[in-house]
PDB file of C-alpha atoms in Angstrom:
ATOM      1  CA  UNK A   1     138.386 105.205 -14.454  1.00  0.00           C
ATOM      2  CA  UNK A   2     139.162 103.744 -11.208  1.00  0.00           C
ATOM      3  CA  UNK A   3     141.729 104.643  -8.458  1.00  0.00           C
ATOM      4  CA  UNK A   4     143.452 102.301  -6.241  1.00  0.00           C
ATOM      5  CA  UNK A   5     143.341 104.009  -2.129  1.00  0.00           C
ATOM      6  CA  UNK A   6     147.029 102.647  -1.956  1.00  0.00           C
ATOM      7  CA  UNK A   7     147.853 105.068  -4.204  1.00  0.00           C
ATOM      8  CA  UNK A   8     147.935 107.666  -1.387  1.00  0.00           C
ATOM      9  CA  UNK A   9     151.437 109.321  -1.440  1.00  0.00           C
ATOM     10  CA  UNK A  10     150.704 109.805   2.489  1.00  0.00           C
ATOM     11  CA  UNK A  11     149.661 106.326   3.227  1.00  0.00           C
ATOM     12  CA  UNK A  12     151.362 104.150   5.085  1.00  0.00           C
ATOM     13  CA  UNK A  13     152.110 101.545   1.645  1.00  0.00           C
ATOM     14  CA  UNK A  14     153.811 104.636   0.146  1.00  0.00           C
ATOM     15  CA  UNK A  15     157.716 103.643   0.164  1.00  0.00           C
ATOM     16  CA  UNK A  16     159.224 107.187  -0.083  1.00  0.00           C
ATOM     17  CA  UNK A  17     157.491 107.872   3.548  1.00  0.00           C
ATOM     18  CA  UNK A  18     158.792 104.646   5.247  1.00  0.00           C
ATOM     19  CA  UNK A  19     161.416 106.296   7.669  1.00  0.00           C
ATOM     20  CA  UNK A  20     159.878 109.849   7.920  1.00  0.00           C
ATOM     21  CA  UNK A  21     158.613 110.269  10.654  1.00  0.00           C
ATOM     22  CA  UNK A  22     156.754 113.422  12.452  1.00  0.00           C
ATOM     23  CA  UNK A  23     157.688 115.222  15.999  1.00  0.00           C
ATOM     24  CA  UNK A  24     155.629 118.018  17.589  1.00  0.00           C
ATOM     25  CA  UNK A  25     153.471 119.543  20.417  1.00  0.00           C
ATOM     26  CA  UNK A  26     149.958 118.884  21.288  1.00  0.00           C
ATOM     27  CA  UNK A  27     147.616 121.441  20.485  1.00  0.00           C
ATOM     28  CA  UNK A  28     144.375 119.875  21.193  1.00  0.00           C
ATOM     29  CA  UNK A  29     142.172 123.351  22.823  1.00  0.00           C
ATOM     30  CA  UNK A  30     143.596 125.338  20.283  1.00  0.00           C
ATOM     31  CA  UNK A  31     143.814 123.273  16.563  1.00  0.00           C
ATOM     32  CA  UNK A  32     146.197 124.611  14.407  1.00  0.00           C
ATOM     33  CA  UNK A  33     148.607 126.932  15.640  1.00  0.00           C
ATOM     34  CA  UNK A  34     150.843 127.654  18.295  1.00  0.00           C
ATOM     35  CA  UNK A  35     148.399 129.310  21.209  1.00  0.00           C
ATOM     36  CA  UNK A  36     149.066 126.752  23.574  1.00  0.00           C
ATOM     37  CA  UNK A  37     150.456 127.864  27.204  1.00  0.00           C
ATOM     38  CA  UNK A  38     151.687 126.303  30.464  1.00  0.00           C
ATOM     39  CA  UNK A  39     151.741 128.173  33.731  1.00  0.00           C
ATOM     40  CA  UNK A  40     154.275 126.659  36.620  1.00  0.00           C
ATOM     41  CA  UNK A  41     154.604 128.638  39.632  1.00  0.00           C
ATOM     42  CA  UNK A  42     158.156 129.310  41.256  1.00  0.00           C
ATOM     43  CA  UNK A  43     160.360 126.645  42.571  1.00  0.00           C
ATOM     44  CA  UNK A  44     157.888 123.903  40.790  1.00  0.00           C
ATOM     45  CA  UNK A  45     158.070 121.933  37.352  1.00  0.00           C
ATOM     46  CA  UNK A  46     156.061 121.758  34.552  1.00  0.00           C
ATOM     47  CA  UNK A  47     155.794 118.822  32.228  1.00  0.00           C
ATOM     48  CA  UNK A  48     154.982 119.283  28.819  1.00  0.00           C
ATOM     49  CA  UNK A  49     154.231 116.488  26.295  1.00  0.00           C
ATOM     50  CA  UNK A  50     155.749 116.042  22.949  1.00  0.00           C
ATOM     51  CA  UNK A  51     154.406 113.648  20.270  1.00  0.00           C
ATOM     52  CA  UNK A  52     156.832 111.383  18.222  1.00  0.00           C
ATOM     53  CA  UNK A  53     154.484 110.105  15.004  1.00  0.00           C
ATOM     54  CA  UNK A  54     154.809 106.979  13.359  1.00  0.00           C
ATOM     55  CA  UNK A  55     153.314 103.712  12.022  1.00  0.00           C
ATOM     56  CA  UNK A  56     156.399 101.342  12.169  1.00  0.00           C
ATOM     57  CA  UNK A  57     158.784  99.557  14.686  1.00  0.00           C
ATOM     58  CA  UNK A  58     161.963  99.479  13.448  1.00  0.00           C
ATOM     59  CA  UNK A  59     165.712  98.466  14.567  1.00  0.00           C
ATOM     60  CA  UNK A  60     166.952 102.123  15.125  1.00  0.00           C
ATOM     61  CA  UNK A  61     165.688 104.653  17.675  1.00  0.00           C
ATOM     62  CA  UNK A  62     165.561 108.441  15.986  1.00  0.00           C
ATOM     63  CA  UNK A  63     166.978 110.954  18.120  1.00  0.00           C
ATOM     64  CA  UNK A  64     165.580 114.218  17.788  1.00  0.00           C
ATOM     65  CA  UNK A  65     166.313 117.661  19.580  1.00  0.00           C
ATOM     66  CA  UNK A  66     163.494 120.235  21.465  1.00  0.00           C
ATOM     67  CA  UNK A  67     165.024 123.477  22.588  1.00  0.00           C
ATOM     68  CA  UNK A  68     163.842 126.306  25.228  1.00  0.00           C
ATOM     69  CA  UNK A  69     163.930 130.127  23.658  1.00  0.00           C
ATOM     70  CA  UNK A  70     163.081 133.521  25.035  1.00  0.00           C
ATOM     71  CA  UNK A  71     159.585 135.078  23.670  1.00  0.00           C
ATOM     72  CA  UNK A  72     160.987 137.344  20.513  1.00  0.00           C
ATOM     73  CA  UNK A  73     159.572 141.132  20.442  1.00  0.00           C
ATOM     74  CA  UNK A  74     157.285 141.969  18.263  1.00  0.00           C
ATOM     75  CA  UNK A  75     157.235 144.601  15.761  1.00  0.00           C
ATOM     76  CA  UNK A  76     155.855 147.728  17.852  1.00  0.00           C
ATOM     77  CA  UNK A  77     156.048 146.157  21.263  1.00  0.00           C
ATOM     78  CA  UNK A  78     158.180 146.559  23.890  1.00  0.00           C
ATOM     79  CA  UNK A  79     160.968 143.614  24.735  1.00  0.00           C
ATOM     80  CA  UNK A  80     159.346 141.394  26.501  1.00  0.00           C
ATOM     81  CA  UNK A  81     161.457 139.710  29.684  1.00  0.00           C
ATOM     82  CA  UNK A  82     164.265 137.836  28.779  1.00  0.00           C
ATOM     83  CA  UNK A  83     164.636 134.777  31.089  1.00  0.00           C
ATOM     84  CA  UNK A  84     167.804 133.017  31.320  1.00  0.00           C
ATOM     85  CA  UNK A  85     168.339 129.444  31.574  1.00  0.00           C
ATOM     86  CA  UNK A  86     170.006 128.246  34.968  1.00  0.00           C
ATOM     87  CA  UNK A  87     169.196 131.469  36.907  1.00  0.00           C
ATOM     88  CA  UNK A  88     165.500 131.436  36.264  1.00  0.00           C
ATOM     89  CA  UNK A  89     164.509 128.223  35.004  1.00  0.00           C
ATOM     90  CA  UNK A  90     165.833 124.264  34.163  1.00  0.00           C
ATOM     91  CA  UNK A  91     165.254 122.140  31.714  1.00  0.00           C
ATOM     92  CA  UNK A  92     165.162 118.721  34.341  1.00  0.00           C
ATOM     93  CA  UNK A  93     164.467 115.150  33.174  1.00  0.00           C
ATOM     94  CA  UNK A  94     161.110 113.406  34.791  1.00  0.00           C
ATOM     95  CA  UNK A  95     163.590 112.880  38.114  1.00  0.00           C
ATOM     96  CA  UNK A  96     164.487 116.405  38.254  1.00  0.00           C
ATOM     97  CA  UNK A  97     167.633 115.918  36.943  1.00  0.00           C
ATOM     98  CA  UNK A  98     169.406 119.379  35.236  1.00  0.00           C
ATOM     99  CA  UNK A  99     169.944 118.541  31.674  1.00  0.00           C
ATOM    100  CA  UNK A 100     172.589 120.516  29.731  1.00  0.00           C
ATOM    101  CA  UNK A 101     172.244 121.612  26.528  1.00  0.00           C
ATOM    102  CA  UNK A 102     174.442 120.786  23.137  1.00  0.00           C
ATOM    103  CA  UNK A 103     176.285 122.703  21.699  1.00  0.00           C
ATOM    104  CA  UNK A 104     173.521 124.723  19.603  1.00  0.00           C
ATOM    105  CA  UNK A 105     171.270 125.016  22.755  1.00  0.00           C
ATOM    106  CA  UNK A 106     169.147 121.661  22.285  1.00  0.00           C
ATOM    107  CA  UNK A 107     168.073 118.629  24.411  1.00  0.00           C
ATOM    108  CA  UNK A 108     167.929 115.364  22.797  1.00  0.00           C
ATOM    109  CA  UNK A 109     165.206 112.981  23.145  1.00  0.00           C
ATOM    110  CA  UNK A 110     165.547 109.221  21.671  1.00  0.00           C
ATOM    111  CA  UNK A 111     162.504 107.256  20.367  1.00  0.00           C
ATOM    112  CA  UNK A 112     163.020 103.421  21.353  1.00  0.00           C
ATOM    113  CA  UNK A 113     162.199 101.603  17.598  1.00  0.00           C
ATOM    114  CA  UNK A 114     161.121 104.538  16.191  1.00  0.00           C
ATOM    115  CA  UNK A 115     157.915 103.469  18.253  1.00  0.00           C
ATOM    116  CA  UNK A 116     155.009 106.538  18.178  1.00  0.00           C
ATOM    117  CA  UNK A 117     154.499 107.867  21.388  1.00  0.00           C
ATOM    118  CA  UNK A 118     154.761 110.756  23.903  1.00  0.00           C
ATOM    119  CA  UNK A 119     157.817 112.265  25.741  1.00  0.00           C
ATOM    120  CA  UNK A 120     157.451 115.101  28.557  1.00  0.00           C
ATOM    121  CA  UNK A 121     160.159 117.824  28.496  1.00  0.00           C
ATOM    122  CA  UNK A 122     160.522 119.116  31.681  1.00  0.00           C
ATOM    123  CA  UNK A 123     160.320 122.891  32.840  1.00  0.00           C
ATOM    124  CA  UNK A 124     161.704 123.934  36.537  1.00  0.00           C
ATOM    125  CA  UNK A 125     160.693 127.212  37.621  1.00  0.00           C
ATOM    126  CA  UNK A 126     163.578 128.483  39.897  1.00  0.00           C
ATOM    127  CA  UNK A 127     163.141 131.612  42.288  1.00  0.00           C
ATOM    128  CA  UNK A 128     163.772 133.979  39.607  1.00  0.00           C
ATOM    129  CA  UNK A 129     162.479 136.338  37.001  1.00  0.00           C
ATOM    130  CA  UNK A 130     158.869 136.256  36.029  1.00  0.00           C
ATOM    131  CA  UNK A 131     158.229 136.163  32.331  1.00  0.00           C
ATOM    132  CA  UNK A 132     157.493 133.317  29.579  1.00  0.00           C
ATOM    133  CA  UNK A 133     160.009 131.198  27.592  1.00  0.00           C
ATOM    134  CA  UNK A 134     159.080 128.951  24.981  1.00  0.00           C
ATOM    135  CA  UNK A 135     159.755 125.199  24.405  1.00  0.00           C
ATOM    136  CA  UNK A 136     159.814 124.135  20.866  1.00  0.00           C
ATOM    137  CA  UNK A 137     160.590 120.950  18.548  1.00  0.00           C
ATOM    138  CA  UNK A 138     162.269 122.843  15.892  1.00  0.00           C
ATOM    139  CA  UNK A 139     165.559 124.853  15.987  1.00  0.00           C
ATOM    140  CA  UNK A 140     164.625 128.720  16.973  1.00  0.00           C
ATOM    141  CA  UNK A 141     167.498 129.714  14.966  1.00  0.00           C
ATOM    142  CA  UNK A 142     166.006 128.187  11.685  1.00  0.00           C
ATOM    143  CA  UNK A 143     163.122 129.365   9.216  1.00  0.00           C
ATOM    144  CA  UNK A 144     160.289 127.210   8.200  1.00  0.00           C
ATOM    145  CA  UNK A 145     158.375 127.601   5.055  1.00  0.00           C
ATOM    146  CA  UNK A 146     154.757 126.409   4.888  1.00  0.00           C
ATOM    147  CA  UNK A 147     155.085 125.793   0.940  1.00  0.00           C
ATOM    148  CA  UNK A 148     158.703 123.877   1.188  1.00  0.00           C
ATOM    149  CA  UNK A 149     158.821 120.522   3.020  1.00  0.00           C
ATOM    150  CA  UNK A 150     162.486 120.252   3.017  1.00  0.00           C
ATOM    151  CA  UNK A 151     162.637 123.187   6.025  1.00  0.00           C
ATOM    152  CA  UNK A 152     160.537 121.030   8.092  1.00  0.00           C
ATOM    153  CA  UNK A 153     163.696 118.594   8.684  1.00  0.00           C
ATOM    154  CA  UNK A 154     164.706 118.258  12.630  1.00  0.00           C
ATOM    155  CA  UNK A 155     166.744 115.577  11.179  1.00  0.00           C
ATOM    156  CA  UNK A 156     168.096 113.564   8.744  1.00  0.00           C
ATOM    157  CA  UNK A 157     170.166 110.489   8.487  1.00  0.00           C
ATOM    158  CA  UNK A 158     170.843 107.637   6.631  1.00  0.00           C
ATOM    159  CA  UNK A 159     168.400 105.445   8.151  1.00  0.00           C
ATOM    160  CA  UNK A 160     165.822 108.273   8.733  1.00  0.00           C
ATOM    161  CA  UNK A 161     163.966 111.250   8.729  1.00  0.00           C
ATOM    162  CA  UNK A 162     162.120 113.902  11.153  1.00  0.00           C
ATOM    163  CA  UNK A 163     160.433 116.564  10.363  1.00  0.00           C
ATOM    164  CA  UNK A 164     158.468 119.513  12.484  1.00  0.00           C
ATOM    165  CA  UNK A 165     155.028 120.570  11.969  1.00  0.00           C
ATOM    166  CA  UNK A 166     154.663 123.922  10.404  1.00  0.00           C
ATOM    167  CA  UNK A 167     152.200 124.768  13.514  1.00  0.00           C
ATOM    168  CA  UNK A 168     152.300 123.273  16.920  1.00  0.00           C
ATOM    169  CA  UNK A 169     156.393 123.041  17.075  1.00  0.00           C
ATOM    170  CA  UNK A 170     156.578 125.450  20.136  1.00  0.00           C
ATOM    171  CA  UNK A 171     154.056 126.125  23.114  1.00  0.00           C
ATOM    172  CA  UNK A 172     154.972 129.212  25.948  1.00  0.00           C
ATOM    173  CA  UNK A 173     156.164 128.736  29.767  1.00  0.00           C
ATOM    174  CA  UNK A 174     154.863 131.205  31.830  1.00  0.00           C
ATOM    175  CA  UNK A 175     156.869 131.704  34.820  1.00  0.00           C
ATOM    176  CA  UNK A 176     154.637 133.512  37.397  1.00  0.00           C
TER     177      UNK A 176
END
């Protein structure tokens, strides 16, 4: 019996997987989870890079949306400090710019051609609180299942797909 490599239903010659394409967080000291942390001191920014995966160009740019969170408590641990957007820290493009959020909270980032690549999102420490937030590439409001693909979905259109990784879709701010 022989096998044909092009088979793979990963591959790049698999049709179904065309226009899906990948968004995340590096993770490269700490493979496979989310462990990765970025300190920024008070009244400076932080830029942290996010990876757009894909092995096409094509005539329409994929928008996707990466969203800041406070650091949930955990079970039998005390709340931890709940920061607050615009009193003690800004999401700023690469100019410093204050970005506002959507209406659910997010930031959009477009990927020119669906071209693979990497994208800073920008953290401003103000004079504020001290205490972590995280940044993440998946909605915090929203549940993803390791054994069901279809939860992975940032989003979905006609002409495309996006999904998260299951690890590596948020990284923590410390604010010190």
């Amino acid at each position: 019996l022989f096998t044909a490599c092009g088979d793979d239903e990963w591959g790049n010659n698999n049709p179904a997987m065309e226009h899906i394409y990948y968004y995340g967080l590096g993770n490269i000291k700490y493979p496979g989870g989310n462990e990765l942390q970025y300190n920024v001191k008070q009244g400076e920014t932080v830029a942290i890079p996010t990876y757009f995966f894909s092995a096409f160009t094509r005539p329409y740019s994929p928008v996707v949306t990466y969203y800041t969170s406070p650091i949930p408590q955990e079970k039998n641990k005390p709340m931890p400090v709940q920061l607050v957007c615009g009193t003690d820290y800004q999401v700023v493009d690469k100019d410093g710019k204050v970005l506002t959020p959507d209406n659910n909270g997010g930031y959009s980032m477009t990927w020119p051609n669906a071209i693979q690549g990497i994208q800073n999102v920008y953290i401003k420490a103000l004079n504020g609180t001290k205490g972590s937030i995280r940044v993440l590439t998946f909605d915090p409001t929203k549940k993803m299942d390791q054994t069901d693909v279809s939860t992975t979905t940032i989003v979905k259109t006609n002409e495309y797909e996006v999904r998260a990784f299951t690890e590596n879709y948020f990284v923590t701010v410390n604010i010190k």
